[in-house]
Amino acid sequence: MSGQRHATMVAAATLALTLTPLIGIFDGLGWTVPVLFTIAMIATAGSLTRAAGRGQGLQTAAMCAALLIVLTAGFGDGTGFLLIIPLPDTFAHFGVLAGEGVAGIVREAPPVSAEGGILFLTLVGIGLVAILHDMFVVGLRTPALAGLTLLTMYLVPVSVAPEATAWFWFILPAVSYLWLLADDNLRRVSAFGHRFTGTGQLVSQRFPSPMARTARWSAMGFIVVTLLALTVVPANTSGFIDRVSEGYEGGSDAGLGDVNPWAQLSGSLNQPEEVDVLRVETDDPNPRYLRMHVLDELTTDGFAPNDYENGDSLDSLGDNAPGDAEVYTADIENLAMQAPVVPVYGTPVDLSIEGSWEVDDETAVINGDGSDMGDVDSYSMSYVDSAPSADVLAAADGMDPSDDRWQDNTRHPTVPELTEIVERELAGAETVHDKVLAVQRYLSASNGFQYSLETSDAGNEEAILDFLETKEGYCQQYAAAMAWMLREADVAARVVIGMSQGTRDGEEWVLTNRDYHAWVEVYYEGSGWVTYDPTPSSGVPGAVSFPWATEPQEENEETAEPGASTAPGESPSGGSTTAPAEPTEGVQSTQGPTLQATDDGTGGGLSFNPAWLLLLPALALPFLPAVWRGLLRRRRLDPARVTAKTAWDEAMDLALDYGVGLSDSLTPRQAAGVLAQAAPGAREAATALGAAMARHRYSPRGADPTGLADAVRDLHSELDKNTEARRRYRAMFWPASLLAKVSAKQAEESARLARRSSRAADRVRSAVRRPRRSNSRKDRSVTGRP
């Protein structure tokens, strides 16, 4: 049994070492506590079941039960019996958390917060892998198969975020696998018996072997060759979840490091909790939208940004700004923004920010040259925000087809169904402005379009056709549809992702994750790129009404963005912001299970969940044998109860705990001699104990117990001193004497039940047995004849 406990600890330790790639997936190290606790609980359950002599089936069931208890206590939201035993409502809540976790995996880019559904799915996956790992290593004694579980724990985070993981993290899983193989081989070889050298000399099990030395050098050479090969073999740099996210969000690789603009937008809007991202103090009485990403490359997968390659220094800001426009200033405090671009208002003329930043020539996006907003605490800027009149735009032409930018901003895939819609809806529109207003009217609520974070699949090959048919979506669908339809009409248009106006807080503006937004920029000759927002304002907290594009009258405003706060009313400058509608029953039906699961504020995660306190007693499980053993020793050596028999029983248990071999055929004095050899410093104590036990057995007067308790303590101290550390800790936390008692008690109980069953069977056979005939009968013979 000691070998199995050792193998259990090795299995748990090797699996824990393989979790290092998760460091690049999660934000911080808070995830390590629940993950390691889950592995420890599963390993403890398996070890205790094996100690009770149960088979592999019951061992697996016990480990699965331990995993369910951990999940129920941490994520059951109080639905379990006694908060740890799952009930039907618990499994229903698990389903909601699983849906939330899948949505978070698809929508969020690493590193993500270790909470809610994502952490739930992580513990479920790691728990199942831990069960299989324990079964391969300990239960089935096939450590070679454990390489599959270790490889799974390594490949999952690497496939999710290859850019967030390092190649050298493969070393720990490889070392863990070699550790498993070496430990199993050592235990198998040790079972063969004693080791001898070629000359016949008896040596210990740890004596170095020439073959082992050769194997170590061979393994070292293989590792060196493998590492050298990794430096020249090309590696794939695209992750599995990245490709899934592209298909899910309708975008492609953003080319912006580890942030996909569409994924950041969708993930922020669907995040259960509202988080403050920026705090702005500006002298602009009615600031508009903060501009971040420009998406001008259109394929069948949707809009995506080009790589920001040709950049100018920040000194070039303001070169194209109107000279007579009013200049505003803004001081922006970064609370939680992480992005490779700087959010800016209007047309910046000056920017003061830490780090290395460049201005893209084509889009005017300010992107980092090795810098990120996560490293910026605050920055300030000066900007102009022109407001062209509707009359000027109505008389203006669009981008000249001879312009070098024409192809990039009008190129679009060929979709015959969309072309037909555009020709029908824009019939009669002559100018660029007429076409823009016609598309806005078509996408308005008066035409049946509604705001919803849940999009539907109508069965079309193109996502834009699904949106135009179902007429449900959020800012991503509205902005992409308007820009695509304008390009079908030969109007230069592109999509912009940034943040809406936010909410006024005294003299400042607060922007949260719910304020991430997408809109459209249309090019006019003379005015340049002009902003339009086709998304219904009822669904956008902090939406701004642009004076040059009067928004079509909305009807049946039934939906609003989740967590929308009331936007400010009329601004001092005469502009206005549209306050979102109050949430209605229709709003709740469009938020889906992700948001409904967190309406009570619990989030189903680990934070502030008192149920985890119930698991604290489980931490004491590994120490229960030590406590039990200590209480037994104290009772035996109690001055009021100690006898030669109790002292000798304690000495025999100490010998068993510390691995001193004593045969049952030895007399007390012979056994005391073996103990004296194992603990030379306690020779007198061992002799006194053996003599006392002999007198107890054979003398009618018994033995005087005086000093026997001290003798046992001296023997214990000397055995502990002369034993190697591993045996010492085993004797302390997993004493073999307790397991022997449990096994003996089970064997005695089994024998007692067998005897009872045998007696019962004998009584049944006696009751049903027919009486035998005898020749001694007087009235008839054995044949029954008279």
mmCIF file of N, CA and C in Angstrom, residues 246 249-256 259-266 290-299 301-308 340-341 360 362-365 405 407-412 475-477 479-484 487 491-499 516-522 529:
data_model
loop_
_atom_site.group_PDB
_atom_site.id
_atom_site.type_symbol
_atom_site.label_atom_id
_atom_site.label_comp_id
_atom_site.label_asym_id
_atom_site.label_seq_id
_atom_site.Cartn_x
_atom_site.Cartn_y
_atom_site.Cartn_z
ATOM 1 N N GLU A 246 -12.524 33.582 -35.365
ATOM 2 C CA GLU A 246 -12.697 34.264 -36.637
ATOM 3 C C GLU A 246 -14.014 33.857 -37.283
ATOM 4 N N GLU A 249 -17.016 35.295 -35.070
ATOM 5 C CA GLU A 249 -17.217 36.726 -35.078
ATOM 6 C C GLU A 249 -17.311 37.311 -36.479
ATOM 7 N N GLY A 250 -17.036 36.501 -37.502
ATOM 8 C CA GLY A 250 -17.111 37.050 -38.842
ATOM 9 C C GLY A 250 -15.909 37.871 -39.214
ATOM 10 N N GLY A 251 -14.801 37.728 -38.529
ATOM 11 C CA GLY A 251 -13.600 38.475 -38.840
ATOM 12 C C GLY A 251 -12.448 37.540 -39.038
ATOM 13 N N SER A 252 -11.295 38.088 -39.385
ATOM 14 C CA SER A 252 -10.110 37.273 -39.568
ATOM 15 C C SER A 252 -9.030 37.766 -38.641
ATOM 16 N N ASP A 253 -7.849 37.262 -38.814
ATOM 17 C CA ASP A 253 -6.734 37.638 -37.946
ATOM 18 C C ASP A 253 -6.520 39.129 -38.018
ATOM 19 N N ALA A 254 -6.597 39.795 -36.857
ATOM 20 C CA ALA A 254 -6.539 41.250 -36.842
ATOM 21 C C ALA A 254 -5.150 41.777 -37.124
ATOM 22 N N GLY A 255 -4.153 40.978 -36.982
ATOM 23 C CA GLY A 255 -2.795 41.461 -37.166
ATOM 24 C C GLY A 255 -2.378 42.449 -36.113
ATOM 25 N N LEU A 256 -3.006 42.381 -34.958
ATOM 26 C CA LEU A 256 -2.728 43.356 -33.904
ATOM 27 C C LEU A 256 -2.285 42.655 -32.633
ATOM 28 N N VAL A 259 -4.919 40.684 -29.826
ATOM 29 C CA VAL A 259 -6.232 41.277 -29.665
ATOM 30 C C VAL A 259 -6.938 41.294 -31.001
ATOM 31 N N ASN A 260 -8.102 40.670 -31.099
ATOM 32 C CA ASN A 260 -8.966 40.745 -32.252
ATOM 33 C C ASN A 260 -10.014 41.806 -31.958
ATOM 34 N N PRO A 261 -10.122 42.874 -32.756
ATOM 35 C CA PRO A 261 -11.076 43.949 -32.424
ATOM 36 C C PRO A 261 -12.504 43.448 -32.282
ATOM 37 N N TRP A 262 -12.933 42.549 -33.184
ATOM 38 C CA TRP A 262 -14.302 42.036 -33.081
ATOM 39 C C TRP A 262 -14.464 41.219 -31.797
ATOM 40 N N ALA A 263 -13.473 40.394 -31.474
ATOM 41 C CA ALA A 263 -13.557 39.589 -30.256
ATOM 42 C C ALA A 263 -13.570 40.474 -29.017
ATOM 43 N N GLN A 264 -12.773 41.541 -29.031
ATOM 44 C CA GLN A 264 -12.747 42.463 -27.890
ATOM 45 C C GLN A 264 -14.088 43.164 -27.747
ATOM 46 N N LEU A 265 -14.684 43.568 -28.854
ATOM 47 C CA LEU A 265 -15.979 44.240 -28.818
ATOM 48 C C LEU A 265 -17.061 43.314 -28.281
ATOM 49 N N SER A 266 -17.188 42.131 -28.885
ATOM 50 C CA SER A 266 -18.234 41.198 -28.476
ATOM 51 C C SER A 266 -18.029 40.717 -27.050
ATOM 52 N N LEU A 290 -14.800 57.768 -29.024
ATOM 53 C CA LEU A 290 -13.358 57.528 -28.990
ATOM 54 C C LEU A 290 -13.009 56.511 -30.071
ATOM 55 N N ARG A 291 -12.110 56.897 -30.947
ATOM 56 C CA ARG A 291 -11.761 56.095 -32.124
ATOM 57 C C ARG A 291 -10.554 55.216 -31.801
ATOM 58 N N MET A 292 -10.637 53.883 -32.131
ATOM 59 C CA MET A 292 -9.539 52.970 -31.849
ATOM 60 C C MET A 292 -9.077 52.248 -33.118
ATOM 61 N N HIS A 293 -9.850 51.276 -33.599
ATOM 62 C CA HIS A 293 -9.474 50.464 -34.762
ATOM 63 C C HIS A 293 -10.251 50.913 -35.996
ATOM 64 N N VAL A 294 -9.606 50.818 -37.155
ATOM 65 C CA VAL A 294 -10.261 51.053 -38.447
ATOM 66 C C VAL A 294 -10.184 49.758 -39.245
ATOM 67 N N LEU A 295 -11.342 49.265 -39.667
ATOM 68 C CA LEU A 295 -11.437 48.012 -40.408
ATOM 69 C C LEU A 295 -11.840 48.344 -41.844
ATOM 70 N N ASP A 296 -10.891 48.256 -42.753
ATOM 71 C CA ASP A 296 -11.150 48.661 -44.131
ATOM 72 C C ASP A 296 -10.941 47.528 -45.130
ATOM 73 N N GLU A 297 -10.625 46.327 -44.664
ATOM 74 C CA GLU A 297 -10.449 45.195 -45.567
ATOM 75 C C GLU A 297 -11.682 44.302 -45.484
ATOM 76 N N LEU A 298 -12.415 44.183 -46.588
ATOM 77 C CA LEU A 298 -13.672 43.445 -46.617
ATOM 78 C C LEU A 298 -13.523 42.173 -47.429
ATOM 79 N N THR A 299 -13.822 41.022 -46.773
ATOM 80 C CA THR A 299 -13.846 39.730 -47.446
ATOM 81 C C THR A 299 -15.185 39.066 -47.145
ATOM 82 N N ASP A 301 -15.665 36.916 -45.059
ATOM 83 C CA ASP A 301 -15.732 36.716 -43.612
ATOM 84 C C ASP A 301 -16.086 37.983 -42.859
ATOM 85 N N GLY A 302 -16.141 39.130 -43.561
ATOM 86 C CA GLY A 302 -16.473 40.382 -42.905
ATOM 87 C C GLY A 302 -15.322 41.362 -42.977
ATOM 88 N N PHE A 303 -15.446 42.445 -42.176
ATOM 89 C CA PHE A 303 -14.434 43.501 -42.153
ATOM 90 C C PHE A 303 -13.313 43.144 -41.186
ATOM 91 N N ALA A 304 -12.107 43.528 -41.560
ATOM 92 C CA ALA A 304 -10.931 43.337 -40.713
ATOM 93 C C ALA A 304 -9.944 44.463 -41.026
ATOM 94 N N PRO A 305 -9.078 44.794 -40.065
ATOM 95 C CA PRO A 305 -8.104 45.860 -40.324
ATOM 96 C C PRO A 305 -6.907 45.349 -41.108
ATOM 97 N N ASN A 306 -6.337 46.226 -41.919
ATOM 98 C CA ASN A 306 -5.049 45.929 -42.527
ATOM 99 C C ASN A 306 -3.965 46.099 -41.470
ATOM 100 N N ASP A 307 -2.797 45.556 -41.751
ATOM 101 C CA ASP A 307 -1.676 45.760 -40.835
ATOM 102 C C ASP A 307 -1.267 47.223 -40.856
ATOM 103 N N TYR A 308 -1.076 47.778 -39.647
ATOM 104 C CA TYR A 308 -0.640 49.169 -39.535
ATOM 105 C C TYR A 308 0.878 49.200 -39.720
ATOM 106 N N PRO A 340 -3.485 47.532 -28.278
ATOM 107 C CA PRO A 340 -2.274 48.017 -28.948
ATOM 108 C C PRO A 340 -2.487 49.340 -29.670
ATOM 109 N N VAL A 341 -3.646 49.977 -29.480
ATOM 110 C CA VAL A 341 -3.943 51.256 -30.103
ATOM 111 C C VAL A 341 -4.406 52.231 -29.034
ATOM 112 N N ASP A 360 -0.705 55.709 -38.227
ATOM 113 C CA ASP A 360 -0.827 55.019 -39.509
ATOM 114 C C ASP A 360 -1.215 56.010 -40.604
ATOM 115 N N GLU A 362 -2.686 55.563 -43.549
ATOM 116 C CA GLU A 362 -3.951 55.362 -44.242
ATOM 117 C C GLU A 362 -5.156 55.606 -43.349
ATOM 118 N N THR A 363 -5.086 55.200 -42.097
ATOM 119 C CA THR A 363 -6.272 55.234 -41.234
ATOM 120 C C THR A 363 -6.179 56.230 -40.090
ATOM 121 N N ALA A 364 -5.000 56.819 -39.845
ATOM 122 C CA ALA A 364 -4.770 57.742 -38.736
ATOM 123 C C ALA A 364 -4.922 57.057 -37.375
ATOM 124 N N VAL A 365 -4.876 55.731 -37.381
ATOM 125 C CA VAL A 365 -4.900 55.001 -36.110
ATOM 126 C C VAL A 365 -3.538 55.134 -35.435
ATOM 127 N N ARG A 405 -6.658 55.414 -52.746
ATOM 128 C CA ARG A 405 -7.378 54.724 -51.684
ATOM 129 C C ARG A 405 -8.714 54.154 -52.164
ATOM 130 N N GLN A 407 -9.691 51.790 -54.366
ATOM 131 C CA GLN A 407 -9.857 50.343 -54.433
ATOM 132 C C GLN A 407 -9.973 49.726 -53.045
ATOM 133 N N ASP A 408 -9.126 50.174 -52.103
ATOM 134 C CA ASP A 408 -9.139 49.584 -50.759
ATOM 135 C C ASP A 408 -10.431 49.870 -50.008
ATOM 136 N N ASN A 409 -11.098 50.965 -50.301
ATOM 137 C CA ASN A 409 -12.269 51.367 -49.535
ATOM 138 C C ASN A 409 -13.587 51.145 -50.260
ATOM 139 N N THR A 410 -13.541 50.562 -51.448
ATOM 140 C CA THR A 410 -14.781 50.201 -52.145
ATOM 141 C C THR A 410 -14.813 48.727 -52.527
ATOM 142 N N ARG A 411 -13.686 48.025 -52.361
ATOM 143 C CA ARG A 411 -13.635 46.614 -52.727
ATOM 144 C C ARG A 411 -14.594 45.803 -51.860
ATOM 145 N N HIS A 412 -15.320 44.864 -52.487
ATOM 146 C CA HIS A 412 -16.280 44.046 -51.756
ATOM 147 C C HIS A 412 -16.500 42.735 -52.495
ATOM 148 N N CYS A 475 -24.155 46.309 -32.740
ATOM 149 C CA CYS A 475 -23.413 47.302 -33.512
ATOM 150 C C CYS A 475 -22.503 46.673 -34.559
ATOM 151 N N GLN A 476 -21.963 45.501 -34.288
ATOM 152 C CA GLN A 476 -21.081 44.855 -35.268
ATOM 153 C C GLN A 476 -21.826 44.585 -36.567
ATOM 154 N N GLN A 477 -23.030 44.011 -36.475
ATOM 155 C CA GLN A 477 -23.795 43.700 -37.677
ATOM 156 C C GLN A 477 -24.273 44.964 -38.380
ATOM 157 N N ALA A 479 -22.967 48.093 -38.334
ATOM 158 C CA ALA A 479 -21.876 48.836 -38.967
ATOM 159 C C ALA A 479 -21.365 48.108 -40.202
ATOM 160 N N ALA A 480 -21.143 46.780 -40.087
ATOM 161 C CA ALA A 480 -20.634 46.026 -41.227
ATOM 162 C C ALA A 480 -21.627 46.022 -42.376
ATOM 163 N N ALA A 481 -22.931 45.896 -42.078
ATOM 164 C CA ALA A 481 -23.935 45.878 -43.140
ATOM 165 C C ALA A 481 -24.007 47.222 -43.862
ATOM 166 N N MET A 482 -23.978 48.337 -43.119
ATOM 167 C CA MET A 482 -24.057 49.643 -43.761
ATOM 168 C C MET A 482 -22.839 49.898 -44.642
ATOM 169 N N ALA A 483 -21.628 49.606 -44.128
ATOM 170 C CA ALA A 483 -20.426 49.845 -44.924
ATOM 171 C C ALA A 483 -20.410 48.959 -46.174
ATOM 172 N N TRP A 484 -20.837 47.717 -46.046
ATOM 173 C CA TRP A 484 -20.850 46.810 -47.201
ATOM 174 C C TRP A 484 -21.868 47.287 -48.245
ATOM 175 N N ARG A 487 -20.510 50.227 -50.120
ATOM 176 C CA ARG A 487 -19.496 49.814 -51.095
ATOM 177 C C ARG A 487 -20.157 49.189 -52.326
ATOM 178 N N VAL A 491 -19.627 53.669 -52.921
ATOM 179 C CA VAL A 491 -19.343 54.730 -51.965
ATOM 180 C C VAL A 491 -18.229 54.232 -51.046
ATOM 181 N N ALA A 492 -17.168 55.009 -50.882
ATOM 182 C CA ALA A 492 -16.052 54.634 -50.015
ATOM 183 C C ALA A 492 -16.507 54.652 -48.557
ATOM 184 N N ALA A 493 -16.433 53.501 -47.919
ATOM 185 C CA ALA A 493 -16.894 53.386 -46.533
ATOM 186 C C ALA A 493 -16.033 52.361 -45.815
ATOM 187 N N ARG A 494 -15.944 52.494 -44.489
ATOM 188 C CA ARG A 494 -15.169 51.568 -43.659
ATOM 189 C C ARG A 494 -15.789 51.528 -42.265
ATOM 190 N N VAL A 495 -15.401 50.513 -41.501
ATOM 191 C CA VAL A 495 -15.934 50.320 -40.150
ATOM 192 C C VAL A 495 -14.902 50.782 -39.128
ATOM 193 N N VAL A 496 -15.379 51.393 -38.063
ATOM 194 C CA VAL A 496 -14.511 51.869 -36.980
ATOM 195 C C VAL A 496 -14.996 51.244 -35.672
ATOM 196 N N ILE A 497 -14.056 50.786 -34.870
ATOM 197 C CA ILE A 497 -14.361 50.246 -33.543
ATOM 198 C C ILE A 497 -13.714 51.134 -32.498
ATOM 199 N N GLY A 498 -14.475 51.458 -31.494
ATOM 200 C CA GLY A 498 -13.967 52.301 -30.412
ATOM 201 C C GLY A 498 -14.909 52.250 -29.230
ATOM 202 N N MET A 499 -15.160 53.413 -28.623
ATOM 203 C CA MET A 499 -16.028 53.493 -27.455
ATOM 204 C C MET A 499 -16.975 54.676 -27.614
ATOM 205 N N TYR A 516 -18.073 49.845 -25.435
ATOM 206 C CA TYR A 516 -17.409 49.482 -26.689
ATOM 207 C C TYR A 516 -18.446 49.487 -27.811
ATOM 208 N N HIS A 517 -18.061 50.014 -28.968
ATOM 209 C CA HIS A 517 -19.059 50.264 -30.009
ATOM 210 C C HIS A 517 -18.394 50.216 -31.381
ATOM 211 N N ALA A 518 -19.209 50.031 -32.412
ATOM 212 C CA ALA A 518 -18.745 50.049 -33.799
ATOM 213 C C ALA A 518 -19.647 50.963 -34.604
ATOM 214 N N TRP A 519 -19.066 51.705 -35.539
ATOM 215 C CA TRP A 519 -19.832 52.608 -36.387
ATOM 216 C C TRP A 519 -19.185 52.661 -37.763
ATOM 217 N N VAL A 520 -19.620 53.611 -38.603
ATOM 218 C CA VAL A 520 -19.184 53.671 -40.001
ATOM 219 C C VAL A 520 -18.605 55.048 -40.303
ATOM 220 N N GLU A 521 -17.580 55.076 -41.139
ATOM 221 C CA GLU A 521 -17.046 56.326 -41.682
ATOM 222 C C GLU A 521 -17.221 56.318 -43.197
ATOM 223 N N VAL A 522 -17.787 57.406 -43.729
ATOM 224 C CA VAL A 522 -18.027 57.561 -45.165
ATOM 225 C C VAL A 522 -17.197 58.739 -45.663
ATOM 226 N N TRP A 529 -13.371 61.880 -44.007
ATOM 227 C CA TRP A 529 -14.139 60.773 -43.427
ATOM 228 C C TRP A 529 -15.118 61.317 -42.406
#
